[in-house]
Short mmCIF file of C-alpha atoms and ligand atoms in Angstrom, two decimals:
data_model
loop_
_atom_site.label_atom_id
_atom_site.label_comp_id
_atom_site.label_asym_id
_atom_site.label_seq_id
_atom_site.Cartn_x
_atom_site.Cartn_y
_atom_site.Cartn_z
CA UNK B 1 9.95 -16.33 18.57
CA UNK B 2 10.14 -15.02 22.08
CA UNK B 3 7.23 -15.64 24.43
CA UNK B 4 6.94 -11.85 24.77
CA UNK B 5 6.25 -11.38 21.11
CA UNK B 6 3.60 -14.16 21.10
CA UNK B 7 1.88 -12.53 24.10
CA UNK B 8 2.01 -9.08 22.54
CA UNK B 9 0.71 -10.01 19.09
CA UNK B 10 -1.36 -13.09 19.85
CA UNK B 11 0.11 -14.85 16.90
CA UNK B 12 2.76 -17.49 16.62
CA UNK B 13 4.78 -15.82 13.88
CA UNK B 14 7.14 -18.07 11.95
CA UNK B 15 10.87 -16.86 12.04
CA UNK B 16 12.41 -19.33 9.50
CA UNK B 17 13.05 -19.15 5.78
CA UNK B 18 10.23 -20.65 3.79
CA UNK B 19 11.73 -22.80 1.07
CA UNK B 20 9.76 -25.56 -0.77
CA UNK B 21 7.19 -25.67 1.85
CA UNK B 22 9.68 -26.20 4.81
CA UNK B 23 10.62 -23.62 7.41
CA UNK B 24 14.39 -23.64 7.67
CA UNK B 25 17.35 -21.96 9.24
CA UNK B 26 19.33 -19.57 7.15
CA UNK B 27 22.92 -20.41 6.18
CA UNK B 28 23.77 -16.72 6.93
CA UNK B 29 22.64 -17.12 10.59
CA UNK B 30 19.94 -14.77 11.96
CA UNK B 31 19.01 -11.13 11.81
CA UNK B 32 17.48 -9.11 14.62
CA UNK B 33 14.07 -7.47 14.32
CA UNK B 34 14.02 -4.09 16.23
CA UNK B 35 10.97 -2.47 17.74
CA UNK B 36 11.22 1.19 16.62
CA UNK B 37 9.35 2.32 19.77
CA UNK B 38 11.81 0.82 22.26
CA UNK B 39 14.96 0.55 19.97
CA UNK B 40 15.30 -3.02 21.31
CA UNK B 41 15.37 -6.33 19.46
CA UNK B 42 12.07 -8.33 19.80
CA UNK B 43 13.21 -11.51 18.00
CA UNK B 44 15.57 -12.92 15.38
CA UNK B 45 14.59 -14.39 12.09
CA UNK B 46 16.63 -16.69 9.84
CA UNK B 47 19.00 -14.78 7.51
CA UNK B 48 19.08 -16.20 3.95
CA UNK B 49 22.39 -16.63 1.99
CA UNK B 50 22.54 -16.56 -1.81
CA UNK B 51 22.68 -20.47 -1.63
CA UNK B 52 19.35 -20.47 0.26
CA UNK B 53 17.94 -18.26 -2.38
CA UNK B 54 19.05 -20.67 -5.21
CA UNK B 55 17.35 -23.56 -3.27
CA UNK B 56 14.23 -21.46 -3.34
CA UNK B 57 14.65 -20.85 -7.11
CA UNK B 58 14.93 -24.56 -7.58
CA UNK B 59 11.74 -25.09 -5.33
CA UNK B 60 9.83 -22.37 -7.28
CA UNK B 61 10.92 -23.87 -10.63
CA UNK B 62 9.84 -27.38 -9.62
CA UNK B 63 6.41 -26.09 -8.43
CA UNK B 64 5.88 -23.98 -11.52
CA UNK B 65 4.47 -26.50 -13.97
CA UNK B 66 1.94 -27.95 -11.46
CA UNK B 67 0.73 -24.47 -10.30
CA UNK B 68 0.52 -23.04 -13.80
CA UNK B 69 -1.60 -26.10 -14.82
CA UNK B 70 -4.05 -25.85 -11.93
CA UNK B 71 -7.45 -24.81 -13.09
CA UNK B 72 -7.69 -21.05 -12.55
CA UNK B 73 -10.70 -21.59 -10.32
CA UNK B 74 -8.58 -23.66 -7.84
CA UNK B 75 -5.90 -20.97 -7.86
CA UNK B 76 -8.65 -18.41 -7.21
CA UNK B 77 -10.05 -20.50 -4.30
CA UNK B 78 -6.62 -20.64 -2.66
CA UNK B 79 -6.39 -16.85 -2.75
CA UNK B 80 -9.94 -16.36 -1.57
CA UNK B 81 -9.24 -18.67 1.46
CA UNK B 82 -5.99 -16.63 2.18
CA UNK B 83 -8.26 -13.48 2.08
CA UNK B 84 -10.64 -15.01 4.69
CA UNK B 85 -7.75 -16.13 6.93
CA UNK B 86 -6.14 -12.81 6.76
CA UNK B 87 -9.42 -11.02 7.81
CA UNK B 88 -9.93 -13.60 10.56
CA UNK B 89 -6.48 -12.87 11.98
CA UNK B 90 -6.35 -9.14 11.13
CA UNK B 91 -5.82 -7.83 14.68
CA UNK B 92 -2.95 -10.16 15.42
CA UNK B 93 -1.28 -9.47 12.10
CA UNK B 94 -1.62 -5.74 12.63
CA UNK B 95 -0.04 -5.93 16.14
CA UNK B 96 2.78 -7.99 14.65
CA UNK B 97 3.31 -5.29 11.99
CA UNK B 98 3.35 -2.52 14.60
CA UNK B 99 6.13 -4.35 16.64
CA UNK B 100 8.50 -4.40 13.67
CA UNK B 101 7.55 -1.29 11.75
CA UNK B 102 6.43 1.20 14.49
CA UNK B 103 3.32 2.52 12.75
CA UNK B 104 0.16 3.20 14.81
CA UNK B 105 -2.17 0.28 15.24
CA UNK B 106 -5.05 2.07 13.47
CA UNK B 107 -2.64 2.48 10.39
CA UNK B 108 -1.65 -1.14 10.63
CA UNK B 109 -5.28 -2.34 10.86
CA UNK B 110 -6.03 -0.22 7.81
CA UNK B 111 -3.13 -1.81 6.04
CA UNK B 112 -4.04 -5.41 6.76
CA UNK B 113 -7.52 -4.72 5.37
CA UNK B 114 -6.08 -3.15 2.24
CA UNK B 115 -3.56 -5.95 1.91
CA UNK B 116 -6.14 -8.68 2.29
CA UNK B 117 -8.16 -7.06 -0.48
CA UNK B 118 -5.43 -7.95 -2.93
CA UNK B 119 -5.98 -11.59 -2.23
CA UNK B 120 -9.74 -11.10 -2.83
CA UNK B 121 -9.41 -9.04 -5.94
CA UNK B 122 -6.84 -11.52 -7.62
CA UNK B 123 -8.97 -14.40 -6.50
CA UNK B 124 -11.60 -12.70 -8.83
CA UNK B 125 -9.14 -11.87 -11.55
CA UNK B 126 -7.59 -15.40 -11.66
CA UNK B 127 -10.52 -16.62 -13.70
CA UNK B 128 -10.28 -13.53 -16.14
CA UNK B 129 -6.93 -14.15 -17.81
CA UNK B 130 -8.20 -13.59 -21.29
CA UNK B 131 -6.87 -13.55 -24.83
CA UNK B 132 -8.17 -12.58 -28.23
CA UNK B 133 -8.95 -14.00 -31.76
CA UNK B 134 -8.95 -11.77 -34.86
CA UNK B 135 -8.69 -12.03 -38.50
CA UNK B 136 -5.39 -10.92 -40.08
CA UNK B 137 -5.90 -7.78 -42.29
CA UNK B 138 -4.91 -9.79 -45.31
CA UNK B 139 -7.61 -12.38 -44.53
CA UNK B 140 -4.96 -15.05 -44.92
CA UNK B 141 -5.09 -16.50 -41.27
CA UNK B 142 -6.40 -15.91 -37.88
CA UNK B 143 -4.45 -14.23 -35.13
CA UNK B 144 -4.81 -16.04 -31.81
CA UNK B 145 -3.44 -14.46 -28.71
CA UNK B 146 -3.13 -16.21 -25.40
CA UNK B 147 -1.48 -15.32 -22.14
CA UNK B 148 0.94 -17.59 -20.19
CA UNK B 149 2.36 -17.13 -16.75
CA UNK B 150 5.71 -15.35 -17.00
CA UNK B 151 7.32 -18.00 -14.72
CA UNK B 152 9.29 -17.84 -11.50
CA UNK B 153 9.12 -14.30 -10.15
CA UNK B 154 11.35 -12.52 -7.53
CA UNK B 155 9.45 -10.07 -5.45
CA UNK B 156 11.31 -7.41 -3.41
CA UNK B 157 9.30 -5.33 -0.98
CA UNK B 158 10.02 -2.27 1.31
CA UNK B 159 9.42 -1.82 5.05
CA UNK B 160 6.82 0.81 4.91
CA UNK B 161 3.93 -1.40 3.97
CA UNK B 162 5.07 -4.87 4.98
CA UNK B 163 1.72 -6.62 4.23
CA UNK B 164 0.16 -4.71 1.31
CA UNK B 165 3.33 -4.50 -0.79
CA UNK B 166 3.65 -8.40 -0.41
CA UNK B 167 0.02 -9.12 -1.21
CA UNK B 168 -0.07 -6.71 -4.12
CA UNK B 169 2.58 -8.84 -5.84
CA UNK B 170 1.88 -12.31 -4.42
CA UNK B 171 -1.86 -12.04 -5.39
CA UNK B 172 -1.48 -11.37 -9.11
CA UNK B 173 1.50 -13.61 -9.45
CA UNK B 174 -0.32 -16.61 -8.04
CA UNK B 175 -3.48 -15.65 -9.92
CA UNK B 176 -1.53 -15.68 -13.24
CA UNK B 177 -0.04 -19.17 -12.43
CA UNK B 178 3.53 -17.98 -11.35
CA UNK B 179 5.53 -19.30 -8.36
CA UNK B 180 7.41 -16.62 -6.28
CA UNK B 181 10.42 -15.75 -4.07
CA UNK B 182 9.58 -12.94 -1.81
CA UNK B 183 12.37 -10.98 -0.26
CA UNK B 184 10.88 -8.63 2.45
CA UNK B 185 12.86 -5.73 3.89
CA UNK B 186 15.24 -6.67 6.66
CA UNK B 187 13.41 -4.42 9.04
CA UNK B 188 10.00 -6.09 8.54
CA UNK B 189 10.40 -9.83 7.90
CA UNK B 190 7.73 -10.93 10.37
CA UNK B 191 4.64 -9.86 8.64
CA UNK B 192 5.73 -11.44 5.28
CA UNK B 193 6.53 -14.80 6.91
CA UNK B 194 3.18 -14.77 8.71
CA UNK B 195 1.31 -14.05 5.36
CA UNK B 196 3.26 -16.89 3.80
CA UNK B 197 2.15 -19.14 6.61
CA UNK B 198 -1.47 -18.18 5.83
CA UNK B 199 -1.14 -18.89 2.16
CA UNK B 200 0.18 -22.39 3.04
CA UNK B 201 -2.78 -22.84 5.34
CA UNK B 202 -5.05 -21.75 2.53
CA UNK B 203 -3.86 -24.66 0.45
CA UNK B 204 -1.10 -23.07 -1.72
CA UNK B 205 1.20 -26.04 -2.56
CA UNK B 206 4.83 -26.26 -1.28
CA UNK B 207 7.33 -24.33 -3.29
CA UNK B 208 4.75 -21.95 -4.89
CA UNK B 209 5.65 -19.15 -2.28
CA UNK B 210 9.12 -19.06 -0.80
CA UNK B 211 10.18 -16.27 1.63
CA UNK B 212 13.85 -15.20 2.15
CA UNK B 213 14.58 -12.38 4.71
CA UNK B 214 18.23 -11.39 4.29
CA UNK B 215 20.65 -8.78 5.82
CA UNK B 216 22.45 -8.70 2.50
CA UNK B 217 20.07 -8.19 -0.28
CA UNK B 218 22.78 -7.31 -2.83
CA UNK B 219 24.68 -10.65 -3.16
CA UNK B 220 21.34 -12.70 -2.97
CA UNK B 221 19.72 -10.61 -5.80
CA UNK B 222 22.79 -10.91 -7.93
CA UNK B 223 22.62 -14.84 -7.55
CA UNK B 224 18.83 -14.92 -8.11
CA UNK B 225 18.74 -12.69 -11.28
CA UNK B 226 21.68 -14.62 -12.81
CA UNK B 227 19.62 -17.85 -12.59
CA UNK B 228 17.88 -18.34 -15.99
CA UNK B 229 14.84 -19.96 -14.35
CA UNK B 230 13.93 -16.62 -12.78
CA UNK B 231 11.98 -14.63 -15.40
CA UNK B 232 10.45 -11.79 -13.55
CA UNK B 233 11.61 -9.15 -11.07
CA UNK B 234 8.98 -7.09 -9.37
CA UNK B 235 10.43 -4.46 -7.12
CA UNK B 236 8.98 -1.83 -4.76
CA UNK B 237 11.36 0.48 -3.08
CA UNK B 238 13.44 3.61 -3.68
CA UNK B 239 14.24 4.92 -7.13
CA UNK B 240 18.00 4.67 -6.37
CA UNK B 241 17.81 0.83 -5.69
CA UNK B 242 15.30 0.40 -8.50
CA UNK B 243 17.74 2.05 -11.02
CA UNK B 244 20.51 -0.28 -9.87
CA UNK B 245 18.31 -3.40 -10.15
CA UNK B 246 17.18 -2.41 -13.73
CA UNK B 247 20.81 -2.42 -14.64
CA UNK B 248 21.37 -5.78 -13.33
CA UNK B 249 18.19 -7.25 -14.89
CA UNK B 250 19.38 -5.88 -18.22
CA UNK B 251 22.12 -8.38 -18.33
CA UNK B 252 19.45 -11.27 -18.40
CA UNK B 253 16.68 -9.21 -20.16
CA UNK B 254 14.59 -10.10 -17.09
CA UNK B 255 10.93 -8.89 -17.28
CA UNK B 256 10.66 -6.00 -14.69
CA UNK B 257 7.92 -4.18 -12.86
CA UNK B 258 9.19 -1.18 -10.69
CA UNK B 259 7.22 0.69 -7.98
CA UNK B 260 9.56 3.35 -7.02
CA UNK B 261 9.75 6.55 -4.89
CA UNK B 262 7.37 9.49 -5.04
CA UNK B 263 7.43 13.27 -4.44
CA UNK B 264 3.76 13.99 -4.48
CA UNK B 265 2.55 17.48 -4.84
CA UNK B 266 -0.72 18.49 -3.04
CA UNK B 267 -2.11 21.62 -4.89
CA UNK B 268 -4.78 23.75 -3.12
CA UNK B 269 -6.48 26.25 -5.34
CA UNK B 270 -8.13 29.49 -4.15
CA UNK B 271 -11.66 27.98 -4.79
CA UNK B 272 -11.18 24.92 -2.75
CA UNK B 273 -13.18 23.91 0.35
CA UNK B 274 -10.36 24.53 2.88
CA UNK B 275 -11.85 22.34 5.63
CA UNK B 276 -11.90 19.53 3.13
CA UNK B 277 -8.52 20.37 1.91
CA UNK B 278 -7.00 20.19 5.43
CA UNK B 279 -8.78 16.85 6.10
CA UNK B 280 -7.42 15.52 2.83
CA UNK B 281 -3.97 16.83 3.69
CA UNK B 282 -3.97 15.08 6.99
CA UNK B 283 -4.74 11.79 5.27
CA UNK B 284 -2.31 12.33 2.30
CA UNK B 285 0.59 13.39 4.69
CA UNK B 286 -0.06 11.39 7.80
CA UNK B 287 -1.35 8.01 6.75
CA UNK B 288 1.41 5.58 7.88
CA UNK B 289 3.18 8.52 9.67
CA UNK B 290 4.37 10.05 6.38
CA UNK B 291 6.24 6.92 5.50
CA UNK B 292 4.43 6.22 2.26
CA UNK B 293 5.42 6.63 -1.38
CA UNK B 294 2.13 8.37 -1.92
CA UNK B 295 2.64 10.73 1.02
CA UNK B 296 2.05 14.51 0.11
CA UNK B 297 5.61 15.74 0.05
CA UNK B 298 5.02 19.45 -1.14
CA UNK B 299 2.03 21.65 -0.42
CA UNK B 300 1.41 24.20 -3.04
CA UNK B 301 -1.28 26.50 -1.84
CA UNK B 302 -2.85 29.66 -3.37
CA UNK B 303 -1.70 32.68 -1.65
CA UNK B 304 -5.25 33.82 -1.05
CA UNK B 305 -6.06 30.77 1.06
CA UNK B 306 -2.52 29.86 2.23
CA UNK B 307 -2.78 31.29 5.82
CA UNK B 308 -6.21 29.55 6.56
CA UNK B 309 -4.87 26.27 5.17
CA UNK B 310 -1.52 26.34 6.91
CA UNK B 311 -3.04 27.28 10.28
CA UNK B 312 -5.75 24.56 9.95
CA UNK B 313 -3.09 21.86 8.98
CA UNK B 314 -0.74 22.92 11.84
CA UNK B 315 -3.47 22.82 14.51
CA UNK B 316 -4.48 19.29 13.34
CA UNK B 317 -0.99 18.01 13.24
CA UNK B 318 -0.20 19.57 16.66
CA UNK B 319 -3.11 17.69 18.19
CA UNK B 320 -1.99 14.29 16.98
CA UNK B 321 -1.32 11.85 19.79
CA UNK B 322 2.32 10.59 19.35
CA UNK B 323 3.61 7.36 21.14
CA UNK B 324 4.25 3.59 20.84
CA UNK B 325 2.04 2.35 17.97
CA UNK B 326 0.25 -0.27 20.10
CA UNK B 327 -0.78 2.19 22.84
CA UNK B 328 -4.55 3.09 22.88
CA UNK B 329 -5.46 6.12 20.90
CA UNK B 330 -1.92 6.74 19.32
CA UNK B 331 -2.08 8.36 15.97
CA UNK B 332 1.58 8.61 15.12
CA UNK B 333 4.16 6.07 16.04
CA UNK B 334 7.90 6.22 15.79
CA UNK B 335 9.62 6.13 12.34
CA UNK B 336 11.10 2.80 11.30
CA UNK B 337 14.76 3.41 12.22
CA UNK B 338 17.37 5.97 13.30
CA UNK B 339 18.39 6.68 9.78
CA UNK B 340 14.99 7.61 8.59
CA UNK B 341 14.45 9.87 11.63
CA UNK B 342 17.83 11.60 11.10
CA UNK B 343 17.09 12.12 7.36
CA UNK B 344 13.91 13.96 8.45
CA UNK B 345 15.68 16.03 10.95
CA UNK B 346 18.33 16.98 8.44
CA UNK B 347 15.77 18.08 5.81
CA UNK B 348 13.81 20.14 8.43
CA UNK B 349 16.98 21.78 9.76
CA UNK B 350 18.23 22.81 6.34
CA UNK B 351 14.78 24.15 5.31
CA UNK B 352 14.46 26.25 8.42
CA UNK B 353 18.10 27.50 8.19
CA UNK B 354 17.13 28.63 4.73
CA UNK B 355 14.23 30.57 6.04
CA UNK B 356 11.09 28.32 6.32
CA UNK B 357 8.88 29.14 9.22
CA UNK B 358 8.04 26.45 11.89
CA UNK B 359 4.30 26.45 12.48
CA UNK B 360 4.42 23.34 14.67
CA UNK B 361 6.95 20.64 15.54
CA UNK B 362 10.30 21.11 14.01
CA UNK B 363 12.48 18.42 15.96
CA UNK B 364 12.83 14.97 17.29
CA UNK B 365 11.24 14.72 20.83
CA UNK B 366 13.63 13.80 23.68
CA UNK B 367 12.55 10.19 24.28
CA UNK B 368 13.36 6.66 23.51
CA UNK B 369 12.20 5.55 20.01
CA UNK B 370 12.72 6.94 16.57
CA UNK B 371 10.17 9.56 16.85
CA UNK B 372 9.79 12.86 15.08
CA UNK B 373 7.27 15.52 15.96
CA UNK B 374 4.43 16.23 13.45
CA UNK B 375 5.79 19.27 11.67
CA UNK B 376 4.32 22.07 9.42
CA UNK B 377 6.72 24.49 7.68
CA UNK B 378 5.37 27.60 5.93
CA UNK B 379 7.07 29.69 3.19
CA UNK B 380 9.52 26.95 2.37
CA UNK B 381 12.19 28.30 0.00
CA UNK B 382 12.35 27.00 -3.45
CA UNK B 383 15.80 25.45 -3.18
CA UNK B 384 14.99 23.36 0.00
CA UNK B 385 16.02 19.79 -0.17
CA UNK B 386 12.66 18.48 1.21
CA UNK B 387 10.96 19.82 -2.11
CA UNK B 388 13.24 17.65 -4.19
CA UNK B 389 13.52 14.42 -2.21
CA UNK B 390 11.21 12.21 -0.29
CA UNK B 391 10.77 13.25 3.28
CA UNK B 392 9.29 9.91 4.47
CA UNK B 393 8.22 11.41 7.68
CA UNK B 394 5.54 13.58 9.45
CA UNK B 395 6.67 16.94 7.84
CA UNK B 396 4.47 19.16 5.66
CA UNK B 397 6.23 21.84 3.63
CA UNK B 398 4.07 24.70 2.34
CA UNK B 399 4.84 26.80 -0.63
CA UNK B 400 2.54 29.53 -1.78
CA UNK B 401 1.69 30.32 -5.46
CA UNK B 402 -0.17 32.87 -7.38
CA UNK B 403 -1.40 31.28 -10.59
CA UNK B 404 -2.70 27.99 -11.90
CA UNK B 405 0.05 27.74 -14.50
CA UNK B 406 2.65 28.32 -11.69
CA UNK B 407 1.13 25.61 -9.57
CA UNK B 408 1.33 23.09 -12.46
CA UNK B 409 4.88 23.91 -13.31
CA UNK B 410 5.97 23.58 -9.65
CA UNK B 411 4.11 20.35 -9.32
CA UNK B 412 5.88 18.84 -12.33
CA UNK B 413 9.34 20.18 -11.42
CA UNK B 414 10.67 16.79 -10.20
CA UNK B 415 11.99 13.61 -11.71
CA UNK B 416 9.30 11.66 -9.83
CA UNK B 417 5.78 11.13 -11.12
CA UNK B 418 3.82 8.82 -8.81
CA UNK B 419 0.71 10.63 -7.51
CA UNK B 420 -0.57 14.14 -7.27
CA UNK B 421 -3.41 15.74 -5.22
CA UNK B 422 -5.49 18.64 -6.31
CA UNK B 423 -8.14 20.47 -4.32
CA UNK B 424 -10.65 22.77 -6.11
CA UNK B 425 -14.34 23.58 -5.89
CA UNK B 426 -14.49 23.51 -9.76
CA UNK B 427 -14.34 19.85 -10.94
CA UNK B 428 -13.79 21.00 -14.52
CA UNK B 429 -10.70 23.06 -13.62
CA UNK B 430 -9.47 20.14 -11.34
CA UNK B 431 -9.83 17.68 -14.25
CA UNK B 432 -7.96 20.09 -16.53
CA UNK B 433 -5.19 20.34 -14.03
CA UNK B 434 -5.17 16.47 -13.54
CA UNK B 435 -4.57 16.07 -17.27
CA UNK B 436 -1.47 18.42 -17.00
CA UNK B 437 0.14 16.72 -14.09
CA UNK B 438 2.89 14.37 -14.77
CA UNK B 439 1.79 11.64 -12.47
CA UNK B 440 0.57 8.02 -12.84
CA UNK B 441 -2.29 8.78 -10.30
CA UNK B 442 -4.19 11.96 -9.41
CA UNK B 443 -6.47 12.38 -6.38
CA UNK B 444 -9.14 15.18 -6.83
CA UNK B 445 -10.51 16.36 -3.62
CA UNK B 446 -9.28 13.14 -2.09
CA UNK B 447 -6.19 12.53 0.11
CA UNK B 448 -6.03 8.77 -0.62
CA UNK B 449 -5.98 7.06 -4.04
CA UNK B 450 -4.88 3.49 -3.17
CA UNK B 451 -7.44 0.91 -4.19
CA UNK B 452 -6.87 -2.80 -5.26
CA UNK B 453 -9.18 -2.42 -8.11
CA UNK B 454 -7.30 0.69 -9.57
CA UNK B 455 -3.99 0.74 -11.48
CA UNK B 456 -1.28 1.92 -9.13
CA UNK B 457 2.00 3.11 -10.40
CA UNK B 458 4.10 6.05 -11.49
CA UNK B 459 5.56 7.78 -14.57
CA UNK B 460 8.95 9.39 -15.07
CA UNK B 461 11.39 7.88 -12.45
CA UNK B 462 8.55 6.64 -10.09
CA UNK B 463 8.35 3.38 -11.87
CA UNK B 464 7.47 1.05 -14.70
CA UNK B 465 4.27 -1.01 -14.87
CA UNK B 466 1.17 -1.09 -12.68
CA UNK B 467 -0.02 -3.05 -9.65
CA UNK B 468 -3.55 -3.68 -8.70
CA UNK B 469 -6.62 -3.83 -11.20
CA UNK B 470 -6.44 -6.07 -14.25
CA UNK B 471 -3.27 -4.39 -15.13
CA UNK B 472 -1.37 -5.93 -12.18
CA UNK B 473 -2.31 -9.42 -13.36
CA UNK B 474 -1.01 -8.74 -16.87
CA UNK B 475 2.47 -7.88 -15.31
CA UNK B 476 2.84 -11.70 -14.51
CA UNK B 477 1.87 -12.91 -17.97
CA UNK B 478 3.53 -13.17 -21.31
CA UNK B 479 1.61 -12.60 -24.51
CA UNK B 480 1.82 -15.51 -27.02
CA UNK B 481 0.49 -15.07 -30.55
CA UNK B 482 -0.30 -18.13 -32.46
CA UNK B 483 -0.86 -17.79 -36.32
CA UNK B 484 -3.59 -20.17 -37.27
CA UNK B 485 -4.28 -21.29 -40.85
CA UNK B 486 -8.05 -21.55 -40.50
P1 NAD L 1 14.85 0.53 -0.47
O1 NAD L 1 14.93 0.82 -1.86
O2 NAD L 1 15.94 0.86 0.46
O3 NAD L 1 14.51 -1.01 -0.13
C1 NAD L 1 13.50 -1.70 -0.78
C2 NAD L 1 13.86 -3.15 -0.83
O4 NAD L 1 14.92 -3.30 -1.61
C3 NAD L 1 14.13 -3.73 0.56
O5 NAD L 1 13.64 -5.09 0.57
C4 NAD L 1 15.64 -3.85 0.59
O6 NAD L 1 16.20 -4.79 1.30
C5 NAD L 1 15.93 -4.13 -0.86
N1 NAD L 1 17.27 -3.76 -1.32
C6 NAD L 1 18.04 -2.81 -0.89
N2 NAD L 1 19.13 -2.70 -1.57
C7 NAD L 1 19.19 -3.81 -2.47
C8 NAD L 1 20.14 -4.33 -3.35
N3 NAD L 1 21.40 -3.74 -3.52
N4 NAD L 1 19.70 -5.40 -4.03
C9 NAD L 1 18.46 -5.85 -4.04
N5 NAD L 1 17.59 -5.49 -3.05
C10 NAD L 1 17.91 -4.38 -2.42
O7 NAD L 1 13.49 1.22 -0.03
P2 NAD L 1 12.84 1.29 1.40
O8 NAD L 1 13.65 2.25 2.26
O9 NAD L 1 12.64 -0.09 2.06
O10 NAD L 1 11.37 1.82 1.13
C11 NAD L 1 11.09 3.09 0.97
C12 NAD L 1 11.01 3.48 -0.51
O11 NAD L 1 10.05 2.59 -1.23
C13 NAD L 1 10.63 4.90 -0.84
O12 NAD L 1 11.40 5.42 -1.86
C14 NAD L 1 9.25 4.67 -1.31
O13 NAD L 1 8.66 5.84 -2.00
C15 NAD L 1 9.25 3.45 -1.95
N6 NAD L 1 7.88 2.78 -2.14
C16 NAD L 1 7.25 2.84 -3.27
C17 NAD L 1 6.00 2.30 -3.50
C18 NAD L 1 5.31 2.29 -4.83
O14 NAD L 1 4.30 1.61 -4.88
N7 NAD L 1 5.77 3.16 -5.72
C19 NAD L 1 5.40 1.73 -2.39
C20 NAD L 1 6.05 1.75 -1.20
C21 NAD L 1 7.30 2.29 -0.96
#
């Protein structure tokens, strides 16, 4: 790592591959890490080849029997120590994340706290891997059900939450007794490597956690999934890549958990507290600069309150301080890379050409860094691309509706089903609507739903399985039934 990076972050972040407890060079050379605020490389990390990944599979397979046999309490204590270490170094980790991802420091601090909670939660869950015993209906035998670790698990994470998406997988995998290969996104390998370093410090044995940044995830993933020792794929990323990985995994009938894209509707009914709805919208839209799978992507607002809501949201977004994520008081940093910014610009331009009204923002500012202005668009026409695909940026499209039934139909008119938000002064009504929304999660009068103790995940093409809660632990176990002649 460069001296500069160490000075900026206060942490000596590792830059090698982690395989079998050793930090090593990558057979594919190195890959640069770019600071989105300067568009300049800040350091390079080792680039893993498919052969490196197979070495990691071997290390994880060797470590598996020992780790699975460890008393659950010992596995729990490793995770608990990792939680303490992460909290102790949260400021340094947050700064490291800002350098590679661009997000505002306050968002990075929030993410580190959230990410560490997955270690604490799964330290508590590691001792609660239960089974059952029942009498067969015929009375002839007893049905004993136990849970075993699924085995070597391949974890693929996106760049938008470099810490939390890693701990949300590593925590339950280790708690269940699995060993893992983590493939972080090429944009954000540093946070993942630093977290792996903490786990080693916390006493996690060599080979239990292996980390493989790569510039070419395709060939590496082919090699890993084809290895029969790998029994689990847990992926967080776009629906497009998730679909492709499910097809590959089908060849080996690999156990899959998929946390995919979202297109969250944010419904504001005419009886909502509009100040509260604007506050919630700000969180649901702007947490992580809009680069969140849970980001409100479509605002459906009742025509009676639409003007008040849009004016309120526009004035709050216009007031946000935009700049390099590490600068004091900055509330919105740059997007992660040029492609992401250009996609946002393309979606806004096509919506405004089709007739949407710009209430604030509407373009990329003329400065170095992958910035986009916080933007509110009103009266976005039904066919606009931004209502159908993830914007993944600081843009809030508003559509007006006249009836509750129309709002529900609009909210459900997507192949995605991760999260939905509803604002209403009538809780009964909001609960009725929550029932009708096709989503794995619903926020009622709240702009944030994420909680390590809650089951996170989507329906439809937003995913398969759940992370967090007890459900997240079960994703890393296989059920075994033993028939006992009593
Ligand atoms: P992405 O799908 O492009 O990449 C995700 C990961 O997959 C990265 O590590 C990437 O290197 C890897 N990848 C890409 N191509 C691959 C291939 N051919 N084989 C194997 N791995 C490959 O997504 P992204 O742009 O990094 O992240 C944003 C997406 O993630 C959004 O769609 C967002 O909604 C989604 N996301 C979902 C959740 C959730 O919990 N549902 C959470 C965060 C992000």
